[in-house]
Coordinates of C-alpha atoms in Angstrom, one line a residue:
Chain A
M1 CA 117.6 92.9 156.5
H2 CA 115.6 92.1 153.4
Y3 CA 115.1 95.0 151.0
V4 CA 112.7 95.0 148.0
L5 CA 114.8 97.8 146.4
S6 CA 118.3 99.0 147.2
V7 CA 120.6 101.4 145.5
D8 CA 124.3 101.8 146.6
D9 CA 126.6 104.6 145.7
I10 CA 124.7 105.8 142.7
Q11 CA 126.5 108.3 140.5
K12 CA 124.9 110.2 137.6
R13 CA 126.4 112.9 135.5
F14 CA 124.9 114.8 132.6
R15 CA 127.0 116.6 130.0
S16 CA 125.8 120.0 128.9
G17 CA 128.3 121.1 126.2
P18 CA 131.7 121.3 127.7
R19 CA 130.2 121.3 131.2
E20 CA 129.6 118.2 133.2
I21 CA 126.9 118.3 135.9
Q22 CA 127.0 115.8 138.7
V23 CA 123.3 115.2 139.4
L24 CA 123.7 112.3 141.8
Q25 CA 126.7 111.7 144.0
G26 CA 126.9 108.4 145.9
I27 CA 123.2 107.9 146.6
H28 CA 122.3 105.1 149.0
L29 CA 118.7 104.1 149.5
Y30 CA 117.1 100.9 150.9
V31 CA 113.4 100.2 150.7
R32 CA 111.9 97.6 153.0
P33 CA 108.8 95.6 152.0
G34 CA 105.5 97.5 152.4
E35 CA 107.1 100.8 153.7
S36 CA 106.5 104.2 152.2
I37 CA 109.3 106.6 151.4
S38 CA 109.2 110.1 149.9
L39 CA 111.8 111.9 148.0
R40 CA 111.6 115.7 147.9
G41 CA 113.8 118.2 146.2
A42 CA 113.9 121.3 144.1
S43 CA 113.1 121.1 140.4
G44 CA 116.1 119.7 138.5
S45 CA 117.6 118.2 141.7
G46 CA 117.6 114.7 140.1
K47 CA 114.5 113.1 141.8
T48 CA 113.0 111.7 138.6
T49 CA 116.5 110.7 137.4
L50 CA 117.0 108.7 140.6
L51 CA 113.6 107.1 140.2
N52 CA 114.4 106.2 136.6
I53 CA 117.7 104.7 137.7
M54 CA 116.0 102.7 140.4
A55 CA 113.6 101.3 137.7
R56 CA 116.6 100.8 135.3
M57 CA 114.9 102.9 132.8
E58 CA 118.0 105.0 132.7
D59 CA 121.7 104.0 133.2
A60 CA 123.7 105.2 136.2
D61 CA 127.4 106.1 135.8
G62 CA 128.3 104.2 138.9
G63 CA 126.9 102.3 141.9
T64 CA 124.7 99.2 142.1
I65 CA 121.0 98.5 142.1
H66 CA 119.2 95.5 143.5
W67 CA 115.6 94.6 143.0
G68 CA 115.1 92.2 145.9
E69 CA 118.0 89.8 145.8
R70 CA 118.7 90.4 142.1
E71 CA 121.4 92.8 141.1
V72 CA 120.2 94.5 138.0
T73 CA 122.8 97.2 137.5
A74 CA 124.6 95.6 134.6
Q75 CA 121.7 93.6 133.1
R76 CA 120.6 94.6 129.7
S77 CA 117.4 96.7 129.7
S78 CA 115.6 94.3 127.3
R79 CA 116.3 91.4 129.6
L80 CA 114.9 93.3 132.5
A81 CA 111.6 94.2 130.9
R82 CA 109.6 91.3 132.2
V83 CA 111.3 91.4 135.6
R84 CA 110.5 95.1 135.9
A85 CA 106.9 94.5 135.0
R86 CA 106.5 92.1 137.9
H87 CA 108.8 93.8 140.5
L88 CA 108.0 97.5 139.9
G89 CA 104.9 99.4 139.3
M90 CA 105.1 103.0 138.1
V91 CA 102.8 106.0 138.3
F92 CA 103.6 109.2 136.5
Q93 CA 102.5 112.8 136.8
S94 CA 100.9 112.8 133.3
Y95 CA 99.1 109.4 133.7
Y96 CA 100.2 108.2 130.2
L97 CA 97.2 106.0 129.6
V98 CA 96.9 104.5 126.2
P99 CA 94.2 106.7 124.6
E100 CA 92.8 104.0 122.3
L101 CA 92.0 101.7 125.2
N102 CA 89.3 102.2 127.8
A103 CA 90.1 102.3 131.6
L104 CA 89.8 98.5 132.1
Q105 CA 91.8 97.7 128.9
N106 CA 94.6 99.9 130.1
V107 CA 94.9 98.0 133.3
V108 CA 94.5 94.6 131.5
L109 CA 97.3 95.7 129.1
A110 CA 99.8 96.1 131.9
G111 CA 98.9 92.7 133.2
R112 CA 99.3 91.1 129.8
I113 CA 102.7 92.8 129.3
G114 CA 103.7 91.4 132.7
G115 CA 102.9 87.9 131.4
M116 CA 99.4 87.3 132.8
K117 CA 96.9 85.2 130.9
R118 CA 94.0 87.2 129.6
K119 CA 91.4 85.9 132.1
E120 CA 93.8 86.4 135.0
A121 CA 94.6 89.9 133.9
L122 CA 90.9 90.8 133.4
D123 CA 90.0 89.5 136.9
R124 CA 92.9 91.3 138.5
A125 CA 92.1 94.5 136.6
R126 CA 88.4 94.4 137.7
E127 CA 89.5 93.8 141.3
L128 CA 91.8 96.9 141.2
M129 CA 89.2 99.0 139.3
G130 CA 86.9 98.3 142.3
L131 CA 89.7 99.1 144.7
V132 CA 90.4 102.5 143.1
G133 CA 86.6 103.2 143.0
L134 CA 86.3 103.1 139.2
D135 CA 84.3 99.9 138.7
E136 CA 81.4 102.0 137.2
R137 CA 83.7 103.7 134.7
E138 CA 85.8 100.9 133.5
H139 CA 84.5 101.1 129.9
H140 CA 85.3 104.8 129.6
L141 CA 88.1 106.1 127.4
P142 CA 90.8 108.2 129.1
T143 CA 89.4 111.3 127.3
Q144 CA 86.1 110.6 129.1
L145 CA 87.7 110.6 132.5
S146 CA 88.8 113.5 134.8
G147 CA 92.5 113.9 135.8
G148 CA 91.9 112.3 139.1
E149 CA 90.1 109.4 137.6
R150 CA 92.9 108.9 135.0
Q151 CA 95.4 108.9 137.8
R152 CA 93.4 106.3 139.7
V153 CA 93.4 104.1 136.5
A154 CA 97.2 104.6 136.4
V155 CA 97.5 103.5 140.0
A156 CA 95.4 100.4 139.3
R157 CA 97.6 99.7 136.2
A158 CA 100.8 100.1 138.3
L159 CA 99.6 97.5 140.8
V160 CA 98.1 94.9 138.4
N161 CA 101.2 92.7 138.4
R162 CA 101.4 92.7 142.3
P163 CA 104.7 94.6 142.3
D164 CA 106.9 94.7 145.4
V165 CA 107.5 98.4 144.9
L166 CA 105.4 101.2 143.5
L167 CA 107.4 104.1 142.1
A168 CA 105.3 107.3 141.9
D169 CA 106.8 110.3 140.2
E170 CA 104.8 113.4 141.3
P171 CA 101.5 111.6 141.0
T172 CA 99.5 114.6 142.2
G173 CA 101.5 117.2 140.2
N174 CA 98.7 117.7 137.6
L175 CA 95.8 117.6 140.1
D176 CA 94.1 120.2 142.3
E177 CA 94.6 120.0 146.0
T178 CA 91.5 118.0 146.9
T179 CA 92.0 115.5 144.1
G180 CA 95.7 115.3 145.0
D181 CA 94.7 114.4 148.6
L182 CA 92.3 111.7 147.4
I183 CA 95.0 110.2 145.1
M184 CA 97.5 110.3 148.0
D185 CA 95.0 108.5 150.3
L186 CA 94.5 106.0 147.6
L187 CA 98.2 105.4 147.0
L188 CA 98.9 104.8 150.7
K189 CA 95.8 102.6 151.1
V190 CA 96.3 100.4 148.1
C191 CA 100.0 100.0 148.7
Q192 CA 99.1 98.9 152.2
D193 CA 96.4 96.6 150.9
Q194 CA 98.6 95.1 148.3
Q195 CA 101.7 95.0 150.5
A196 CA 103.7 97.1 148.1
A197 CA 106.4 99.5 149.1
L198 CA 105.9 103.1 147.9
V199 CA 108.6 105.4 146.7
L200 CA 107.0 108.8 146.2
V201 CA 108.6 111.7 144.4
T202 CA 106.8 114.9 145.4
H203 CA 107.3 118.6 145.8
S204 CA 104.7 118.7 148.6
R205 CA 105.8 118.6 152.2
V206 CA 102.3 117.7 153.2
F207 CA 102.2 114.6 151.1
A208 CA 105.8 113.7 151.9
A209 CA 104.9 113.9 155.6
R210 CA 102.4 111.2 155.2
T211 CA 105.1 108.6 154.3
E212 CA 107.0 106.6 156.9
R213 CA 110.4 107.9 155.8
Q214 CA 111.2 111.2 154.1
Y215 CA 114.3 112.1 152.1
E216 CA 115.5 115.3 150.5
L217 CA 117.7 115.4 147.5
H218 CA 120.0 118.4 147.5
A219 CA 123.2 119.0 145.6
G220 CA 123.3 115.4 144.4
T221 CA 123.1 113.9 147.8
L222 CA 120.2 112.3 149.7
H223 CA 119.4 113.3 153.3
E224 CA 116.9 111.6 155.5
V225 CA 114.6 114.2 157.1
G226 CA 114.8 114.0 160.8
A227 CA 118.0 111.9 160.8
E228 CA 121.2 113.6 162.0
T229 CA 123.3 112.3 159.1
S230 CA 122.6 111.6 155.5
E231 CA 121.6 108.2 154.5
D232 CA 124.9 107.6 152.9
Chain B
M1 CA 96.1 87.3 121.2
P2 CA 99.5 88.7 122.4
W3 CA 99.1 92.2 123.8
F4 CA 101.2 93.9 121.1
L5 CA 99.0 92.5 118.3
Y6 CA 95.9 93.5 120.3
L7 CA 97.3 97.0 120.9
A8 CA 98.3 97.3 117.2
L9 CA 94.7 96.5 116.2
K10 CA 93.3 98.9 118.8
Q11 CA 95.4 101.7 117.5
L12 CA 94.1 101.0 114.0
F13 CA 90.5 100.6 115.3
P14 CA 90.2 102.5 118.5
S15 CA 87.4 101.9 120.9
G16 CA 84.6 104.3 120.2
K17 CA 85.5 104.8 116.5
R18 CA 83.4 102.4 114.5
F19 CA 85.2 102.8 111.2
G20 CA 88.8 102.9 112.4
S21 CA 91.3 105.7 112.5
F22 CA 92.0 108.3 109.8
F23 CA 95.6 107.1 109.7
F24 CA 94.4 103.6 108.9
W25 CA 92.1 104.5 106.1
A26 CA 94.5 107.0 104.5
S27 CA 97.2 104.3 104.5
T28 CA 94.9 101.6 103.3
L29 CA 93.6 103.7 100.5
G30 CA 97.2 104.3 99.3
V31 CA 97.9 100.6 99.2
A32 CA 94.5 99.8 97.6
L33 CA 95.1 102.3 94.8
G34 CA 98.6 101.0 94.2
V35 CA 97.4 97.3 94.1
A36 CA 94.4 98.1 91.9
V37 CA 96.6 99.9 89.4
L38 CA 99.0 97.0 89.4
V39 CA 96.4 94.4 88.9
V40 CA 94.5 96.4 86.2
V41 CA 97.7 97.3 84.3
Q42 CA 99.2 93.8 84.5
S43 CA 95.9 92.2 83.5
V44 CA 95.4 94.5 80.5
M45 CA 99.1 94.1 79.5
G46 CA 98.6 90.3 79.9
G47 CA 95.5 90.6 77.8
F48 CA 97.3 92.4 75.0
G49 CA 100.1 89.8 75.2
Q50 CA 97.6 87.0 75.1
E51 CA 95.7 88.5 72.1
H52 CA 99.0 88.8 70.2
R53 CA 99.9 85.2 71.1
D54 CA 96.5 84.0 69.9
R55 CA 97.0 85.7 66.7
M56 CA 100.5 84.3 66.2
V57 CA 99.2 80.8 66.8
K58 CA 96.2 81.4 64.6
L59 CA 98.3 82.8 61.8
T60 CA 101.0 80.2 61.7
G61 CA 99.9 77.2 63.8
E62 CA 101.7 75.8 66.8
V63 CA 104.6 74.4 64.7
V64 CA 106.1 75.5 61.4
I65 CA 108.4 73.5 59.3
D66 CA 110.6 75.5 56.9
G67 CA 113.8 75.1 54.9
N68 CA 115.8 77.9 56.5
G69 CA 114.5 80.2 53.8
R70 CA 114.9 77.8 50.9
P71 CA 111.9 76.2 49.1
F72 CA 111.4 72.5 49.6
Y73 CA 109.0 69.8 48.5
P74 CA 106.3 69.4 51.1
A75 CA 106.4 65.6 50.9
A76 CA 109.7 65.7 52.8
A77 CA 107.9 67.2 55.7
M78 CA 104.6 65.4 55.3
G79 CA 106.2 62.0 55.8
P80 CA 107.2 62.5 59.5
L81 CA 104.0 64.5 60.1
S82 CA 101.7 61.7 58.9
E83 CA 103.2 59.4 61.5
R84 CA 102.2 61.6 64.4
D85 CA 98.8 61.3 66.1
D86 CA 99.0 64.8 67.7
V87 CA 98.7 66.6 64.3
Q88 CA 95.3 68.0 63.6
A89 CA 96.3 69.7 60.2
A90 CA 99.4 70.2 58.2
V91 CA 99.1 72.6 55.3
P92 CA 101.7 73.9 52.9
M93 CA 102.5 77.6 52.3
A94 CA 104.6 79.7 50.1
N95 CA 105.3 83.3 50.8
G96 CA 107.2 86.2 49.4
M97 CA 106.7 89.8 48.3
V98 CA 105.2 91.2 45.1
M99 CA 104.4 94.5 43.5
V100 CA 100.7 95.3 43.1
M101 CA 99.4 97.9 40.6
Y102 CA 95.9 99.3 40.7
R103 CA 95.1 102.4 38.7
N104 CA 98.8 103.1 38.4
I105 CA 99.2 103.0 42.2
P106 CA 102.1 100.6 43.1
V107 CA 102.2 98.9 46.5
F108 CA 104.6 96.1 47.7
P109 CA 102.7 93.7 50.0
Q110 CA 103.7 90.4 51.4
I111 CA 101.9 87.5 49.7
V112 CA 101.0 84.0 50.8
G113 CA 100.0 81.0 48.8
V114 CA 97.7 78.5 50.3
D115 CA 95.9 75.4 49.3
P116 CA 92.2 76.4 49.3
T117 CA 91.1 72.8 49.3
Q118 CA 92.6 72.6 52.8
A119 CA 91.1 75.9 54.0
D120 CA 90.0 74.5 57.3
G121 CA 93.6 73.5 58.1
Y122 CA 94.7 77.1 58.0
G123 CA 92.1 78.2 60.5
W124 CA 91.8 81.6 59.0
D125 CA 88.0 81.6 58.5
S126 CA 87.5 84.1 61.3
F127 CA 89.8 86.6 59.6
M128 CA 87.6 86.6 56.5
K129 CA 85.3 89.7 56.5
Q130 CA 84.0 89.2 52.9
G131 CA 84.2 86.0 50.9
Q132 CA 85.8 82.7 51.9
L133 CA 89.3 81.3 51.7
S134 CA 87.9 78.2 50.1
A135 CA 86.5 80.4 47.3
L136 CA 90.0 81.2 46.0
Y137 CA 90.8 79.9 42.5
D138 CA 94.1 80.3 40.6
D139 CA 93.3 83.7 39.1
S140 CA 91.9 85.2 42.2
V141 CA 93.2 86.8 45.4
A142 CA 92.1 87.6 48.9
V143 CA 93.2 91.1 50.0
S144 CA 93.8 92.4 53.5
R145 CA 91.4 95.2 54.5
T146 CA 94.4 97.5 55.1
L147 CA 95.7 97.0 51.6
A148 CA 92.1 97.2 50.1
D149 CA 91.6 100.5 51.9
Q150 CA 95.0 101.8 50.8
I151 CA 94.5 101.2 47.1
G152 CA 90.7 101.5 47.1
V153 CA 89.7 98.0 45.9
G154 CA 86.8 95.8 46.7
I155 CA 85.3 92.4 45.9
G156 CA 85.1 91.9 42.1
D157 CA 87.9 94.3 41.3
Y158 CA 91.1 93.1 39.5
I159 CA 94.6 93.9 40.5
E160 CA 97.9 93.4 38.6
V161 CA 100.6 91.5 40.4
Y162 CA 104.3 91.5 39.5
S163 CA 106.6 89.0 41.2
P164 CA 110.3 89.8 41.8
L165 CA 111.2 87.2 39.1
M166 CA 109.1 89.1 36.5
L167 CA 110.9 92.3 37.5
E168 CA 114.2 90.4 37.1
G169 CA 113.1 89.8 33.5
L170 CA 113.1 93.5 32.8
K171 CA 116.9 93.4 32.9
Q172 CA 116.8 91.0 29.9
D173 CA 114.4 93.4 28.1
E174 CA 111.6 90.9 28.3
V175 CA 108.1 92.0 28.0
I176 CA 106.4 91.7 31.3
L177 CA 102.9 90.7 31.6
P178 CA 101.6 91.0 35.1
R179 CA 99.3 88.4 36.7
E180 CA 95.8 89.8 36.8
L181 CA 93.9 88.5 39.8
E182 CA 90.2 89.0 40.8
I183 CA 89.6 90.0 44.4
V184 CA 87.2 87.3 45.9
A185 CA 87.8 87.9 49.6
I186 CA 88.8 90.6 52.0
Y187 CA 90.2 89.6 55.4
D188 CA 91.3 91.5 58.5
V189 CA 93.6 90.0 61.1
D190 CA 93.6 93.2 63.3
W191 CA 97.3 93.1 63.8
Y192 CA 100.4 95.0 62.9
E193 CA 100.7 95.4 59.1
N194 CA 104.2 94.0 58.8
M195 CA 103.1 90.8 60.6
V196 CA 100.2 90.1 58.2
P197 CA 100.4 89.3 54.5
G198 CA 98.6 91.8 52.3
L199 CA 97.5 89.1 49.7
I200 CA 96.5 85.5 49.8
V201 CA 96.5 83.5 46.6
T202 CA 96.3 79.8 45.8
L203 CA 99.5 77.8 46.3
R204 CA 99.6 77.1 42.6
T205 CA 99.5 80.8 41.7
M206 CA 102.2 81.6 44.2
Q207 CA 104.4 78.7 42.9
D208 CA 103.9 80.2 39.4
L209 CA 104.8 83.7 40.5
Y210 CA 107.9 82.5 42.2
E211 CA 108.7 79.7 39.8
L212 CA 108.7 77.2 42.6
N213 CA 107.3 74.3 40.7
D214 CA 105.8 72.2 43.4
A215 CA 108.0 73.5 46.2
V216 CA 106.8 75.5 49.2
H217 CA 108.4 77.7 51.8
S218 CA 106.8 76.2 54.9
V219 CA 104.4 73.7 56.2
Q220 CA 102.1 75.1 58.9
V221 CA 101.2 72.4 61.5
R222 CA 98.2 72.7 63.9
L223 CA 98.3 70.3 66.9
K224 CA 95.4 68.7 68.6
P225 CA 94.4 70.6 71.8
G226 CA 96.5 69.7 74.8
S227 CA 99.5 68.5 72.7
S228 CA 103.0 69.8 73.5
E229 CA 104.5 71.8 70.7
I230 CA 107.9 71.5 72.3
D231 CA 107.8 67.7 72.3
A232 CA 106.5 67.7 68.7
V233 CA 109.3 70.0 67.5
Q234 CA 112.0 68.0 69.3
E235 CA 110.8 64.8 67.7
L236 CA 110.2 66.3 64.3
N237 CA 113.7 67.8 64.2
R238 CA 115.1 64.3 64.7
Q239 CA 113.0 62.9 61.9
L240 CA 113.1 65.7 59.3
P241 CA 115.6 65.4 56.4
L242 CA 118.6 67.6 56.3
G243 CA 117.8 71.2 55.4
L244 CA 114.4 71.2 57.1
R245 CA 113.7 72.4 60.6
A246 CA 110.7 72.5 62.8
L247 CA 110.0 75.6 65.0
T248 CA 107.5 76.2 67.7
W249 CA 105.4 79.4 67.2
K250 CA 107.3 80.8 70.2
Q251 CA 110.6 80.2 68.5
R252 CA 109.4 81.8 65.3
F253 CA 108.1 84.9 67.1
A254 CA 110.8 84.9 69.8
S255 CA 111.7 88.6 69.3
Q256 CA 108.0 89.7 69.4
L257 CA 107.3 87.6 72.4
W258 CA 110.4 89.0 74.1
V259 CA 109.1 92.5 73.5
L260 CA 105.7 91.6 74.9
D261 CA 107.2 90.0 78.0
F262 CA 109.6 92.9 78.4
E263 CA 106.8 95.4 78.2
K264 CA 104.8 93.5 80.8
T265 CA 107.8 93.2 83.1
M266 CA 108.6 96.9 82.7
M267 CA 105.0 97.8 83.4
L268 CA 105.2 95.7 86.6
F269 CA 108.5 97.3 87.6
I270 CA 107.2 100.9 86.9
N271 CA 103.9 100.2 88.6
L272 CA 105.7 98.8 91.7
F273 CA 106.8 102.4 92.1
I274 CA 103.2 103.3 92.7
V275 CA 103.0 100.8 95.5
A276 CA 106.4 102.0 96.7
V277 CA 105.0 105.5 96.9
A278 CA 102.0 104.2 98.9
V279 CA 104.3 102.3 101.1
F280 CA 106.5 105.4 101.6
A281 CA 103.3 107.2 102.6
I282 CA 102.6 104.5 105.2
A283 CA 106.1 104.6 106.5
I284 CA 105.8 108.4 106.9
A285 CA 102.4 108.1 108.6
Q286 CA 103.7 105.4 110.9
L287 CA 106.8 107.4 111.7
L288 CA 104.6 110.4 112.6
N289 CA 102.5 108.0 114.6
V290 CA 105.5 106.8 116.5
V291 CA 106.7 110.3 117.1
R292 CA 103.2 111.3 118.3
K293 CA 103.2 108.2 120.6
T294 CA 106.7 108.5 121.9
R295 CA 105.6 108.8 125.5
E296 CA 103.2 106.0 125.1
I297 CA 106.0 103.8 123.8
G298 CA 108.0 105.0 126.8
I299 CA 105.3 103.9 129.2
L300 CA 105.0 100.5 127.4
G301 CA 108.7 100.1 128.0
A302 CA 108.3 101.1 131.6
M303 CA 105.6 98.5 132.0
G304 CA 107.9 95.8 130.7
A305 CA 107.3 95.8 127.0
R306 CA 110.3 94.3 125.1
A307 CA 111.9 95.9 122.1
R308 CA 110.9 93.1 119.8
E309 CA 107.3 93.3 120.9
L310 CA 107.2 96.9 119.9
V311 CA 108.8 96.1 116.5
I312 CA 106.2 93.4 115.9
Q313 CA 103.4 95.8 117.0
Y314 CA 104.3 98.4 114.4
C315 CA 105.1 95.9 111.7
F316 CA 101.8 94.2 112.3
Q317 CA 100.0 97.5 111.8
G318 CA 101.8 97.8 108.4
F319 CA 100.8 94.2 107.6
C320 CA 97.1 94.8 108.5
I321 CA 97.1 97.9 106.3
G322 CA 98.7 95.8 103.6
V323 CA 96.1 92.9 103.9
I324 CA 93.1 95.2 103.9
G325 CA 94.6 97.6 101.3
T326 CA 95.5 94.7 99.0
T327 CA 92.0 93.1 99.4
V328 CA 90.3 96.4 98.6
G329 CA 92.7 96.9 95.7
V330 CA 92.2 93.5 94.2
V331 CA 88.4 93.7 94.6
S332 CA 88.4 97.2 93.0
A333 CA 90.6 96.0 90.2
V334 CA 88.3 93.0 89.5
L335 CA 85.3 95.4 89.4
I336 CA 87.2 97.8 87.0
L337 CA 88.2 94.8 84.8
T338 CA 84.7 93.4 84.8
F339 CA 83.3 96.7 83.6
R340 CA 86.3 97.7 81.6
N341 CA 84.7 97.9 78.2
P342 CA 81.8 100.2 79.2
I343 CA 84.4 102.4 81.0
I344 CA 86.8 102.5 78.0
D345 CA 83.8 103.1 75.7
V346 CA 82.7 106.1 77.7
L347 CA 86.3 107.5 78.1
T348 CA 87.3 107.0 74.5
R349 CA 84.1 108.4 73.1
A350 CA 84.2 111.3 75.5
T351 CA 87.8 112.1 74.4
G352 CA 87.2 111.2 70.8
S353 CA 90.0 108.6 70.8
Y354 CA 87.9 105.5 70.1
D355 CA 89.0 105.2 66.5
T356 CA 92.6 105.7 67.5
L357 CA 92.4 102.9 70.0
V358 CA 91.1 100.5 67.4
Q359 CA 93.6 101.7 64.8
F360 CA 96.7 101.3 66.9
Y361 CA 95.8 98.5 69.3
F362 CA 93.5 96.6 66.9
F363 CA 91.1 95.7 69.8
Y364 CA 87.5 96.6 69.8
R365 CA 87.3 95.5 73.4
L366 CA 90.0 95.7 76.1
P367 CA 91.6 92.2 76.4
V368 CA 92.4 91.0 79.9
H369 CA 94.5 88.0 80.9
Y370 CA 96.0 87.3 84.2
T371 CA 97.8 84.4 85.8
V372 CA 97.9 83.2 89.4
Q373 CA 101.6 84.1 89.2
D374 CA 100.7 87.8 88.5
F375 CA 98.5 87.9 91.6
V376 CA 101.0 86.1 93.8
V377 CA 103.7 88.6 92.8
I378 CA 101.4 91.7 93.3
I379 CA 99.9 90.5 96.6
S380 CA 103.1 89.3 98.1
S381 CA 105.0 92.5 97.1
A382 CA 102.3 94.7 98.5
L383 CA 102.1 92.8 101.8
L384 CA 105.9 92.6 102.1
L385 CA 106.4 96.3 101.4
S386 CA 103.5 97.4 103.7
T387 CA 104.9 95.3 106.5
L388 CA 108.4 96.7 105.9
A389 CA 106.9 100.2 105.9
G390 CA 106.2 99.7 109.6
L391 CA 109.8 98.5 110.3
I392 CA 111.7 101.8 110.3
P393 CA 109.3 103.4 112.7
A394 CA 109.1 100.2 114.7
L395 CA 112.9 100.1 115.1
R396 CA 112.9 103.7 116.1
A397 CA 110.3 102.9 118.8
A398 CA 112.2 99.9 119.9
R399 CA 115.5 101.7 120.3
M400 CA 114.0 104.3 122.7
R401 CA 114.9 104.0 126.3
P402 CA 111.7 104.4 128.4
A403 CA 113.1 107.4 130.3
E404 CA 114.2 109.2 127.1
A405 CA 110.8 108.5 125.6
L406 CA 109.0 109.9 128.7
R407 CA 111.1 113.0 128.7
T408 CA 110.2 113.8 125.0
E409 CA 108.2 117.0 124.5
A410 CA 106.2 115.4 121.6

């Protein structure tokens, strides 16, 4: 079976003074091309940490990570930068758009960081701005956009390099219910359109239920909802 | 343009802000002020130095031949000089110290004896405020304005001059008759008193006063424009008889020139601190900027930005601030230097210090002299320091792991 993202036996501990907290204990997760997966769990259960480890934005204390066929566990973060840009897209709860750039420029920037030529990045950004329904607002600064619009720009930005996987960390966390619904619709639709797998971290059972596979992170271990045994 | 340079420019000149960010202008102003002060101070110090150099050359010529303090017959020096085609004028001089009495007020000025028939060769005409050097005769004297003011004499007055040899005669109970000289000219070199003779007499009078017969103390040589005084001195020193030596004006005034150069270098060094303060301000502003944008840096990392690209981004911002700040600073300095005299005039008259300026610095206008080297040093220092100002915050930004940056509360 071909996986676009797989993690095996991931361990992560945090030290808090003399105490050591085991946040992740032997996590296994395999993401197939184009599928959608949700991770749920209580606050502090390690969802975001797991997502960061998958993206190699944070180091694990044990286990292996593969992006497609490439094992990236031990690779230096600086070497992985470009690979990450092309393989993974990321959407965050707080959007994190560059405030000095307008919506279109934010999307183009991600393409340029990913190694695209200016024209290619611009064409791709315009295509995605149309896809997320913001082609009329591409010259607006982030401060001139609503929360939902900013998150749509963030989704377009995450997809500009045609990643295999989109990692979304509570993308609806800062939005009202209606806007959250719209963003969720958008994420599922564009991931399907762009044939990107979606790994969604969310508190919402409703949003989680809309993904193909759902997992819950509890006491450092990952359990697939509806399956009899945990994924590991 | 690479994305990190584009983003660096966008952060300095954000979309929707026509005149750039406050951070940019505050930092640029700091560099501009530092550079302007450096250029103005260096140019004025250079100007003072150049004025002093001009006076040194004007007073002594480019080359001086002397007998290491002993009198010599000028023919010994004139021989080798007459064979040279780079010599414009070579004139003999005798110098020493005398006592002057006027209305029972004694003063002890330096005295120089010159040949008035070769007045052009000395090139001192511009110093003469009243009378002419060529008007000197054997019982006359030209007096410096400082000395004239000190003892209260003017054209047509007579002063009594005693040489050291006359005073020596006192020991043998000789009756001393001073040399009475009529003042026929008053000159002003606008320079430090100890560097300028108080009296100028004819060479014959000086030879009488010092019992030199036909000997002199030096031969002052003016070279044709474009000639090398170093080459001339090297060749003359090979040709001159034993006991005579040729010196360039730079060798003669080596200690004074050293002081001038030292002053200028010290001013550059001290003023570099002004730029350093401006650079420190940029570094702090950049550091605050990095702290403020920690999450943004995290997201750039998450999107695939490399550490070195982040370093270049923030260093490039420092460089841009340096380029624009230096340009503004140089332009401001040139404007200040262009209008320096009206500015100084207003300031000194407003503070009542105009006379003091003239008295102590001898300049009625503020002299300015700068070299390409001055500008290269100032501009390259400002650009280098401004770029380095971005380095510490840039390294901080580059060291951040994206996840850590995104977790920051800033």
